[in-house]
Amino acid sequence: MANTNILLLGADGFIGRHIAFYLRIQGYRVVCSARNTAALARAGFETFQADLTNPAAATPGFWENPAADCDVIINAAGLLNGTDSQMQAVHIDAPAALYSAAKKHRVSKLILISAIGIEADTPFGATKSKGESAVKNSTLPYVILRPSLVLADTSYGGSSLLRALSALPFITPTIGTGAQEFNPIHANELAKTVEAAFLHDKMDDQTVFPCGPERVTQKHILAALQAWLGRPKTRHIAIPLPLAHIFGWIGDRLKLGPISKTAVTQIEQGVSADYTAFHKQSGIKVRGFSQILNARPAGAQDLWHARLYILRPVVRFALMFMWLLSGLVGLSIPPEIFLSDMAALGLSDTTLITIARGAGIMDIGIALGLLLAWKLPYLALLQLLIVAVYTIIFGLVIPILWLEPYGGLLKNIPVLLLILIHHILEVER
């Protein structure tokens, strides 16, 4: 069935990308759908741009053309964190509309990438469960896949956090005792399972739990990653579950990615499945955790990413405090302190005071945007622009500031570099 036409939702995600690349290598035509399809298009894929949170995506008509031109639909779209309306749209409403269009055009099979542990009392679990019901209610042949922890040569989200924790100096934190069990599966072998799901009918109308044959604890995973990265052994520190949930709550509020109450809840109960049952249902033999980890050596980029992943929010909050303090100074500094220095601009005192106060308000606005993680890549570009403009104007009009004993304008050079690093760290794809 190499001539099979496939529509892949969530193609720009960690799992989605591995599925897309694997299926393309096997010779299938893959149309990749995501909110942002630019990178996938540059990688040579056919694309269909779709923001599942857009109300238009919750109508069958929106999916008319892609549904009419595909044989199999693979839904790998998902949100671990988000508002209730976003979860509803991504996990239930938009997919249900697509399934309705698919039924009209006699699509041969629906494959949903769900998750282990959606029975947990979380918005993610509740909407994922309803998303599974939408597949079952479509009356089309379907396969629901609930994979265990998915690892790959690359990392993202939870797997990136595991690497980052293992690269910390002095201590290695674990959620609870660290005894929770996992039996990870490689992303390419999950993609192979997806292929088997639409090639054969033995998994039809079933929920399958793709997983590896080797059960390992959270503590074991962290120690193994530590050794793989070549880091010295450290002391494992157990974070009590109530405290971990507080960290998760903070992570939700500050949008710290994989640090969330949902992630803590998932880790708390472990992410493992019955490999014997999976192998019987799928007929697929996959590698265990040790084989996955030992398949290749860690490179410099792996260690850099692991160490920078924890620094990513640190850089963000360092910039936030800089802008906050700068804004408070701009709003509160007495005019007589800065008017003489700014006289070279040739503006009236009233105008200069207005500029100083307005700049203070703007700086506090940027600090608030950083706190709330508002469009961080674009906010970083705005910061670069503002600091560059500040530096150029004052550097040209008041050049003596370059020679100020406490650094003055000179400090803007490393600040610009830090903002640039912040921008790079926040652009994930």
CSV table of C-alpha atoms in Angstrom, one decimal:
chain,number,residue,atom,x,y,z
A,1,MET,CA,0.0,0.0,0.0
A,2,ALA,CA,2.9,2.4,-0.8
A,3,ASN,CA,0.4,4.4,-2.8
A,4,THR,CA,-1.7,5.1,0.3
A,5,ASN,CA,-2.6,8.8,0.8
A,6,ILE,CA,-2.3,9.8,4.5
A,7,LEU,CA,-3.5,13.0,6.2
A,8,LEU,CA,-1.5,13.5,9.4
A,9,LEU,CA,-2.8,15.9,12.1
A,10,GLY,CA,-0.3,17.3,14.6
A,11,ALA,CA,2.5,16.7,12.1
A,12,ASP,CA,4.7,19.4,13.6
A,13,GLY,CA,4.7,17.8,17.0
A,14,PHE,CA,7.4,15.5,18.5
A,15,ILE,CA,5.5,12.3,17.7
A,16,GLY,CA,3.9,13.7,14.6
A,17,ARG,CA,7.2,14.6,13.0
A,18,HIS,CA,8.7,11.1,13.6
A,19,ILE,CA,5.6,9.5,12.0
A,20,ALA,CA,5.7,11.9,9.0
A,21,PHE,CA,9.4,11.2,8.3
A,22,TYR,CA,9.1,7.4,8.9
A,23,LEU,CA,6.0,7.1,6.5
A,24,ARG,CA,7.7,9.2,3.8
A,25,ILE,CA,10.7,6.9,3.9
A,26,GLN,CA,8.4,4.0,3.4
A,27,GLY,CA,7.0,5.6,0.2
A,28,TYR,CA,3.7,6.9,1.4
A,29,ARG,CA,2.2,10.2,0.4
A,30,VAL,CA,1.9,12.2,3.6
A,31,VAL,CA,0.0,15.4,3.8
A,32,CYS,CA,1.1,17.2,7.0
A,33,SER,CA,-1.4,19.3,8.9
A,34,ALA,CA,-0.5,21.6,11.7
A,35,ARG,CA,-1.0,25.1,13.0
A,36,ASN,CA,2.4,26.1,11.5
A,37,THR,CA,3.4,24.1,8.5
A,38,ALA,CA,6.2,26.3,7.2
A,39,ALA,CA,9.1,24.1,8.5
A,40,LEU,CA,7.4,20.9,7.2
A,41,ALA,CA,6.9,22.5,3.8
A,42,ARG,CA,10.6,23.4,3.7
A,43,ALA,CA,11.4,19.8,4.5
A,44,GLY,CA,9.5,18.7,1.4
A,45,PHE,CA,6.1,17.7,2.7
A,46,GLU,CA,2.7,18.5,1.2
A,47,THR,CA,0.9,20.5,3.9
A,48,PHE,CA,-2.5,21.6,5.0
A,49,GLN,CA,-2.4,24.5,7.4
A,50,ALA,CA,-5.0,24.1,10.2
A,51,ASP,CA,-5.2,25.8,13.6
A,52,LEU,CA,-7.5,23.3,15.5
A,53,THR,CA,-8.4,26.1,18.0
A,54,ASN,CA,-10.0,28.1,15.2
A,55,PRO,CA,-13.8,27.6,15.2
A,56,ALA,CA,-13.7,27.1,11.5
A,57,ALA,CA,-11.8,23.8,12.0
A,58,ALA,CA,-14.7,22.5,14.0
A,59,THR,CA,-16.9,22.4,10.8
A,60,PRO,CA,-16.8,19.4,8.4
A,61,GLY,CA,-16.6,21.8,5.5
A,62,PHE,CA,-13.2,23.0,6.6
A,63,TRP,CA,-11.9,19.4,6.1
A,64,GLU,CA,-13.7,18.7,2.8
A,65,ASN,CA,-10.7,18.9,0.5
A,66,PRO,CA,-8.0,17.0,2.6
A,67,ALA,CA,-10.6,14.3,3.6
A,68,ALA,CA,-11.6,13.8,0.0
A,69,ASP,CA,-8.0,13.1,-1.0
A,70,CYS,CA,-6.8,10.7,1.7
A,71,ASP,CA,-7.2,7.0,2.5
A,72,VAL,CA,-6.0,7.1,6.1
A,73,ILE,CA,-6.2,9.8,8.8
A,74,ILE,CA,-3.7,9.8,11.6
A,75,ASN,CA,-4.5,12.1,14.4
A,76,ALA,CA,-1.4,12.9,16.4
A,77,ALA,CA,-2.6,16.4,17.6
A,78,GLY,CA,-2.7,17.0,21.3
A,79,LEU,CA,-2.2,19.6,24.0
A,80,LEU,CA,-0.8,18.6,27.4
A,81,ASN,CA,-1.6,22.1,28.8
A,82,GLY,CA,-4.0,24.8,27.7
A,83,THR,CA,-7.3,26.4,28.4
A,84,ASP,CA,-10.5,24.3,28.6
A,85,SER,CA,-11.7,25.7,25.3
A,86,GLN,CA,-8.3,24.9,23.6
A,87,MET,CA,-8.4,21.3,24.9
A,88,GLN,CA,-12.0,20.9,23.8
A,89,ALA,CA,-11.2,22.2,20.3
A,90,VAL,CA,-8.0,20.2,19.7
A,91,HIS,CA,-9.0,16.9,21.3
A,92,ILE,CA,-12.7,16.8,20.4
A,93,ASP,CA,-14.4,19.4,18.2
A,94,ALA,CA,-11.9,19.7,15.3
A,95,PRO,CA,-11.2,16.0,15.0
A,96,ALA,CA,-14.9,15.2,15.2
A,97,ALA,CA,-15.5,17.5,12.3
A,98,LEU,CA,-12.7,15.8,10.3
A,99,TYR,CA,-14.1,12.4,11.1
A,100,SER,CA,-17.5,13.5,9.8
A,101,ALA,CA,-15.9,14.7,6.5
A,102,ALA,CA,-13.9,11.4,6.4
A,103,LYS,CA,-17.1,9.3,6.7
A,104,LYS,CA,-18.6,11.2,3.7
A,105,HIS,CA,-15.5,10.4,1.6
A,106,ARG,CA,-15.2,6.8,2.8
A,107,VAL,CA,-11.8,7.1,4.4
A,108,SER,CA,-10.6,3.6,5.1
A,109,LYS,CA,-9.2,4.0,8.6
A,110,LEU,CA,-8.8,6.5,11.5
A,111,ILE,CA,-5.8,6.2,13.8
A,112,LEU,CA,-5.7,8.2,16.9
A,113,ILE,CA,-2.5,8.8,19.0
A,114,SER,CA,-3.9,9.1,22.5
A,115,ALA,CA,-2.0,8.6,25.8
A,116,ILE,CA,-1.6,6.2,28.8
A,117,GLY,CA,-3.1,7.5,32.0
A,118,ILE,CA,-6.0,9.6,30.6
A,119,GLU,CA,-8.2,8.1,33.3
A,120,ALA,CA,-6.5,10.7,35.6
A,121,ASP,CA,-8.6,13.6,36.8
A,122,THR,CA,-7.1,16.3,34.6
A,123,PRO,CA,-8.5,18.4,31.7
A,124,PHE,CA,-6.0,16.6,29.4
A,125,GLY,CA,-7.3,13.2,30.5
A,126,ALA,CA,-11.0,14.2,30.3
A,127,THR,CA,-10.8,15.7,26.8
A,128,LYS,CA,-8.5,12.9,25.5
A,129,SER,CA,-11.1,10.4,26.7
A,130,LYS,CA,-13.9,12.3,24.8
A,131,GLY,CA,-11.6,12.4,21.8
A,132,GLU,CA,-11.3,8.6,21.8
A,133,SER,CA,-15.1,8.5,22.0
A,134,ALA,CA,-15.4,10.7,18.9
A,135,VAL,CA,-13.2,8.2,17.0
A,136,LYS,CA,-15.3,5.2,18.2
A,137,ASN,CA,-18.6,7.1,17.3
A,138,SER,CA,-17.4,7.8,13.7
A,139,THR,CA,-18.5,4.3,12.6
A,140,LEU,CA,-15.3,4.1,10.5
A,141,PRO,CA,-12.7,1.5,11.2
A,142,TYR,CA,-10.3,2.8,13.8
A,143,VAL,CA,-7.2,2.1,15.9
A,144,ILE,CA,-6.5,4.0,19.1
A,145,LEU,CA,-2.9,4.0,20.2
A,146,ARG,CA,-2.0,4.8,23.8
A,147,PRO,CA,1.8,4.8,23.8
A,148,SER,CA,4.0,4.7,26.9
A,149,LEU,CA,6.9,7.2,27.3
A,150,VAL,CA,8.1,8.0,23.8
A,151,LEU,CA,11.8,8.5,23.4
A,152,ALA,CA,13.9,9.3,20.3
A,153,ASP,CA,17.3,10.4,19.2
A,154,THR,CA,15.9,13.9,19.6
A,155,SER,CA,13.9,15.0,22.7
A,156,TYR,CA,10.9,17.2,23.4
A,157,GLY,CA,8.8,18.2,26.4
A,158,GLY,CA,9.0,15.4,29.0
A,159,SER,CA,11.9,13.6,27.5
A,160,SER,CA,13.8,16.9,27.3
A,161,LEU,CA,13.0,17.5,31.0
A,162,LEU,CA,14.4,14.1,31.9
A,163,ARG,CA,17.6,14.8,30.1
A,164,ALA,CA,17.8,18.2,31.8
A,165,LEU,CA,17.3,16.8,35.3
A,166,SER,CA,20.0,14.2,34.7
A,167,ALA,CA,22.5,16.9,33.7
A,168,LEU,CA,22.1,19.0,36.8
A,169,PRO,CA,25.1,19.4,39.0
A,170,PHE,CA,25.2,18.1,42.6
A,171,ILE,CA,21.6,16.6,42.8
A,172,THR,CA,19.1,14.8,40.6
A,173,PRO,CA,15.5,15.5,41.6
A,174,THR,CA,12.8,12.8,41.2
A,175,ILE,CA,9.0,13.2,41.4
A,176,GLY,CA,8.1,11.3,44.6
A,177,THR,CA,10.4,8.4,45.4
A,178,GLY,CA,11.3,7.9,41.7
A,179,ALA,CA,10.0,4.3,41.8
A,180,GLN,CA,7.2,4.9,39.2
A,181,GLU,CA,7.6,2.4,36.3
A,182,PHE,CA,8.0,3.2,32.6
A,183,ASN,CA,8.6,1.0,29.6
A,184,PRO,CA,9.5,3.4,26.9
A,185,ILE,CA,9.2,2.9,23.2
A,186,HIS,CA,11.2,4.6,20.4
A,187,ALA,CA,9.3,7.1,18.3
A,188,ASN,CA,10.3,5.3,15.1
A,189,GLU,CA,8.9,2.1,16.4
A,190,LEU,CA,5.7,3.9,17.4
A,191,ALA,CA,5.6,5.1,13.8
A,192,LYS,CA,6.1,1.5,12.6
A,193,THR,CA,3.1,0.5,14.8
A,194,VAL,CA,1.0,3.3,13.1
A,195,GLU,CA,1.9,1.8,9.7
A,196,ALA,CA,0.9,-1.7,10.9
A,197,ALA,CA,-2.4,-0.3,12.1
A,198,PHE,CA,-3.5,0.8,8.7
A,199,LEU,CA,-1.8,-2.0,6.7
A,200,HIS,CA,-3.5,-4.8,8.6
A,201,ASP,CA,-6.9,-5.3,10.3
A,202,LYS,CA,-5.9,-7.2,13.4
A,203,MET,CA,-5.8,-4.0,15.5
A,204,ASP,CA,-9.1,-2.7,14.1
A,205,ASP,CA,-11.5,-1.2,16.5
A,206,GLN,CA,-9.2,-1.7,19.4
A,207,THR,CA,-7.2,0.3,21.9
A,208,VAL,CA,-3.5,-0.7,21.7
A,209,PHE,CA,-0.8,0.3,24.2
A,210,PRO,CA,2.5,0.6,22.3
A,211,CYS,CA,5.4,0.1,24.8
A,212,GLY,CA,8.8,-1.5,25.2
A,213,PRO,CA,9.8,-4.8,26.8
A,214,GLU,CA,12.0,-3.3,29.5
A,215,ARG,CA,10.4,-1.8,32.7
A,216,VAL,CA,12.5,0.9,34.3
A,217,THR,CA,11.8,3.3,37.2
A,218,GLN,CA,12.0,7.1,36.9
A,219,LYS,CA,15.1,7.0,39.1
A,220,HIS,CA,16.7,4.4,36.8
A,221,ILE,CA,16.0,6.5,33.7
A,222,LEU,CA,17.6,9.5,35.2
A,223,ALA,CA,20.7,7.6,36.3
A,224,ALA,CA,21.0,6.0,32.9
A,225,LEU,CA,20.7,9.3,31.1
A,226,GLN,CA,23.3,10.8,33.4
A,227,ALA,CA,25.7,8.0,32.5
A,228,TRP,CA,24.9,8.4,28.8
A,229,LEU,CA,25.6,12.1,28.9
A,230,GLY,CA,28.9,11.4,30.7
A,231,ARG,CA,27.9,13.3,33.7
A,232,PRO,CA,29.3,12.4,37.2
A,233,LYS,CA,26.9,10.6,39.6
A,234,THR,CA,24.9,12.9,41.9
A,235,ARG,CA,22.6,12.4,44.8
A,236,HIS,CA,19.0,11.7,44.1
A,237,ILE,CA,16.6,14.0,45.9
A,238,ALA,CA,13.0,13.0,46.2
A,239,ILE,CA,10.5,15.8,45.7
A,240,PRO,CA,7.4,15.0,47.9
A,241,LEU,CA,4.4,14.6,45.7
A,242,PRO,CA,2.4,17.5,47.4
A,243,LEU,CA,5.4,19.8,46.7
A,244,ALA,CA,5.7,18.5,43.1
A,245,HIS,CA,2.0,19.3,42.6
A,246,ILE,CA,2.7,22.9,43.8
A,247,PHE,CA,5.6,23.1,41.3
A,248,GLY,CA,3.2,21.8,38.6
A,249,TRP,CA,0.7,24.5,39.5
A,250,ILE,CA,3.4,27.2,39.3
A,251,GLY,CA,4.5,25.7,36.0
A,252,ASP,CA,0.9,26.0,34.6
A,253,ARG,CA,0.6,29.6,35.7
A,254,LEU,CA,4.0,30.6,34.3
A,255,LYS,CA,3.8,28.4,31.3
A,256,LEU,CA,6.9,26.4,32.0
A,257,GLY,CA,6.2,23.7,29.3
A,258,PRO,CA,6.5,20.2,30.7
A,259,ILE,CA,6.5,21.4,34.3
A,260,SER,CA,2.7,21.2,34.9
A,261,LYS,CA,0.2,19.6,37.2
A,262,THR,CA,-0.9,17.2,34.3
A,263,ALA,CA,2.7,16.1,33.8
A,264,VAL,CA,3.2,15.5,37.6
A,265,THR,CA,0.0,13.5,37.7
A,266,GLN,CA,1.1,11.4,34.8
A,267,ILE,CA,4.5,10.7,36.3
A,268,GLU,CA,3.0,10.1,39.7
A,269,GLN,CA,1.1,7.1,38.5
A,270,GLY,CA,3.8,5.8,36.1
A,271,VAL,CA,3.6,5.4,32.4
A,272,SER,CA,3.8,1.7,31.6
A,273,ALA,CA,1.8,-1.0,29.8
A,274,ASP,CA,1.7,-4.7,29.0
A,275,TYR,CA,4.4,-5.4,26.4
A,276,THR,CA,3.2,-9.0,25.9
A,277,ALA,CA,-0.3,-7.8,25.1
A,278,PHE,CA,1.0,-5.1,22.7
A,279,HIS,CA,3.2,-7.6,20.9
A,280,LYS,CA,0.3,-10.0,20.5
A,281,GLN,CA,-2.0,-7.3,19.1
A,282,SER,CA,0.5,-5.7,16.8
A,283,GLY,CA,3.0,-8.4,15.9
A,284,ILE,CA,5.7,-5.8,16.3
A,285,LYS,CA,8.9,-6.4,18.2
A,286,VAL,CA,10.5,-3.3,19.6
A,287,ARG,CA,13.7,-2.4,21.6
A,288,GLY,CA,13.8,-1.8,25.3
A,289,PHE,CA,15.0,1.3,27.1
A,290,SER,CA,18.6,0.2,27.4
A,291,GLN,CA,18.8,-0.7,23.7
A,292,ILE,CA,17.4,2.6,22.7
A,293,LEU,CA,19.8,4.6,24.9
A,294,ASN,CA,22.9,2.5,23.9
A,295,ALA,CA,22.1,2.7,20.2
A,296,ARG,CA,24.2,5.8,19.7
A,297,PRO,CA,26.6,7.9,21.8
A,298,ALA,CA,25.6,11.2,23.3
A,299,GLY,CA,26.9,14.1,21.2
A,300,ALA,CA,27.9,17.6,22.3
A,301,GLN,CA,24.5,18.9,21.1
A,302,ASP,CA,22.7,16.5,23.5
A,303,LEU,CA,24.7,17.8,26.5
A,304,TRP,CA,24.3,21.4,25.4
A,305,HIS,CA,20.5,21.0,25.1
A,306,ALA,CA,20.2,19.1,28.4
A,307,ARG,CA,22.0,21.9,30.3
A,308,LEU,CA,20.4,24.8,28.4
A,309,TYR,CA,16.9,23.4,28.9
A,310,ILE,CA,16.9,24.3,32.6
A,311,LEU,CA,18.6,27.6,31.8
A,312,ARG,CA,15.8,28.5,29.4
A,313,PRO,CA,13.3,29.7,32.0
A,314,VAL,CA,16.2,31.2,34.1
A,315,VAL,CA,17.1,33.4,31.2
A,316,ARG,CA,13.5,34.4,30.7
A,317,PHE,CA,13.0,35.4,34.3
A,318,ALA,CA,16.3,37.2,34.4
A,319,LEU,CA,15.2,39.4,31.6
A,320,MET,CA,11.8,39.8,33.2
A,321,PHE,CA,13.4,41.2,36.4
A,322,MET,CA,15.6,43.5,34.3
A,323,TRP,CA,12.6,45.0,32.5
A,324,LEU,CA,10.6,45.2,35.6
A,325,LEU,CA,13.3,47.1,37.5
A,326,SER,CA,14.0,49.3,34.5
A,327,GLY,CA,10.3,50.1,34.3
A,328,LEU,CA,10.0,51.0,38.0
A,329,VAL,CA,13.0,53.2,37.7
A,330,GLY,CA,11.6,54.9,34.7
A,331,LEU,CA,8.3,55.6,36.5
A,332,SER,CA,9.8,56.8,39.8
A,333,ILE,CA,13.2,58.4,39.1
A,334,PRO,CA,13.1,62.2,39.9
A,335,PRO,CA,13.3,64.3,36.7
A,336,GLU,CA,16.3,66.3,38.0
A,337,ILE,CA,18.5,63.2,38.0
A,338,PHE,CA,18.1,62.5,34.2
A,339,LEU,CA,17.1,65.8,32.6
A,340,SER,CA,20.6,67.2,32.4
A,341,ASP,CA,22.0,64.1,30.9
A,342,MET,CA,19.3,64.1,28.2
A,343,ALA,CA,19.5,67.8,27.4
A,344,ALA,CA,21.6,66.9,24.3
A,345,LEU,CA,18.4,65.4,22.7
A,346,GLY,CA,17.2,68.9,22.3
A,347,LEU,CA,13.7,68.2,23.7
A,348,SER,CA,11.7,70.1,26.3
A,349,ASP,CA,11.7,69.0,29.9
A,350,THR,CA,8.0,68.0,29.7
A,351,THR,CA,8.7,65.8,26.6
A,352,LEU,CA,11.7,64.1,28.2
A,353,ILE,CA,9.7,63.4,31.4
A,354,THR,CA,6.9,62.0,29.3
A,355,ILE,CA,9.3,59.8,27.4
A,356,ALA,CA,10.9,58.5,30.6
A,357,ARG,CA,7.5,57.6,32.1
A,358,GLY,CA,6.2,56.1,28.9
A,359,ALA,CA,9.3,54.0,28.6
A,360,GLY,CA,8.8,52.8,32.2
A,361,ILE,CA,5.3,51.7,31.4
A,362,MET,CA,6.5,49.9,28.2
A,363,ASP,CA,9.3,48.2,30.2
A,364,ILE,CA,6.8,46.9,32.8
A,365,GLY,CA,4.6,45.7,29.9
A,366,ILE,CA,7.5,43.6,28.5
A,367,ALA,CA,8.1,42.2,32.0
A,368,LEU,CA,4.5,41.2,32.3
A,369,GLY,CA,4.7,39.5,28.8
A,370,LEU,CA,7.7,37.5,29.9
A,371,LEU,CA,6.0,36.5,33.1
A,372,LEU,CA,2.9,35.2,31.2
A,373,ALA,CA,5.0,33.7,28.4
A,374,TRP,CA,3.1,35.8,25.8
A,375,LYS,CA,4.4,35.0,22.3
A,376,LEU,CA,7.9,34.7,23.6
A,377,PRO,CA,9.8,34.5,20.2
A,378,TYR,CA,8.2,37.7,19.0
A,379,LEU,CA,8.5,39.4,22.4
A,380,ALA,CA,12.3,38.6,22.2
A,381,LEU,CA,12.5,40.3,18.8
A,382,LEU,CA,10.7,43.3,20.3
A,383,GLN,CA,13.2,43.4,23.2
A,384,LEU,CA,16.1,43.3,20.7
A,385,LEU,CA,14.6,46.2,18.8
A,386,ILE,CA,14.0,48.3,21.8
A,387,VAL,CA,17.5,47.8,23.3
A,388,ALA,CA,19.1,48.3,20.0
A,389,VAL,CA,17.2,51.6,19.4
A,390,TYR,CA,18.1,52.8,23.0
A,391,THR,CA,21.7,52.0,22.4
A,392,ILE,CA,22.0,53.6,19.0
A,393,ILE,CA,20.2,56.8,19.9
A,394,PHE,CA,21.9,57.5,23.2
A,395,GLY,CA,25.2,56.2,21.8
A,396,LEU,CA,25.1,58.8,19.0
A,397,VAL,CA,23.5,61.7,20.8
A,398,ILE,CA,25.2,61.3,24.2
A,399,PRO,CA,28.5,59.4,23.4
A,400,ILE,CA,29.9,60.2,26.8
A,401,LEU,CA,27.6,57.4,28.1
A,402,TRP,CA,30.0,54.8,26.5
A,403,LEU,CA,32.6,56.0,29.0
A,404,GLU,CA,30.4,56.0,32.1
A,405,PRO,CA,32.3,54.4,35.0
A,406,TYR,CA,29.5,51.8,35.8
A,407,GLY,CA,29.2,50.5,32.3
A,408,GLY,CA,26.1,52.4,31.0
A,409,LEU,CA,25.6,51.7,27.4
A,410,LEU,CA,28.4,49.0,27.3
A,411,LYS,CA,26.2,46.7,29.3
A,412,ASN,CA,23.7,46.8,26.5
A,413,ILE,CA,26.0,44.7,24.4
A,414,PRO,CA,25.8,41.5,26.6
A,415,VAL,CA,22.1,42.3,27.2
A,416,LEU,CA,21.5,42.1,23.5
A,417,LEU,CA,23.3,38.8,23.3
A,418,LEU,CA,21.3,37.4,26.2
A,419,ILE,CA,18.1,38.5,24.5
A,420,LEU,CA,19.2,36.8,21.3
A,421,ILE,CA,20.0,33.6,23.2
A,422,HIS,CA,16.5,33.9,24.8
A,423,HIS,CA,15.0,34.1,21.3
A,424,ILE,CA,16.9,31.1,20.1
A,425,LEU,CA,15.8,29.0,23.1
A,426,GLU,CA,12.2,29.9,22.7
A,427,VAL,CA,12.0,28.9,19.0
A,428,GLU,CA,11.5,25.2,19.3
A,429,ARG,CA,10.8,24.3,15.7
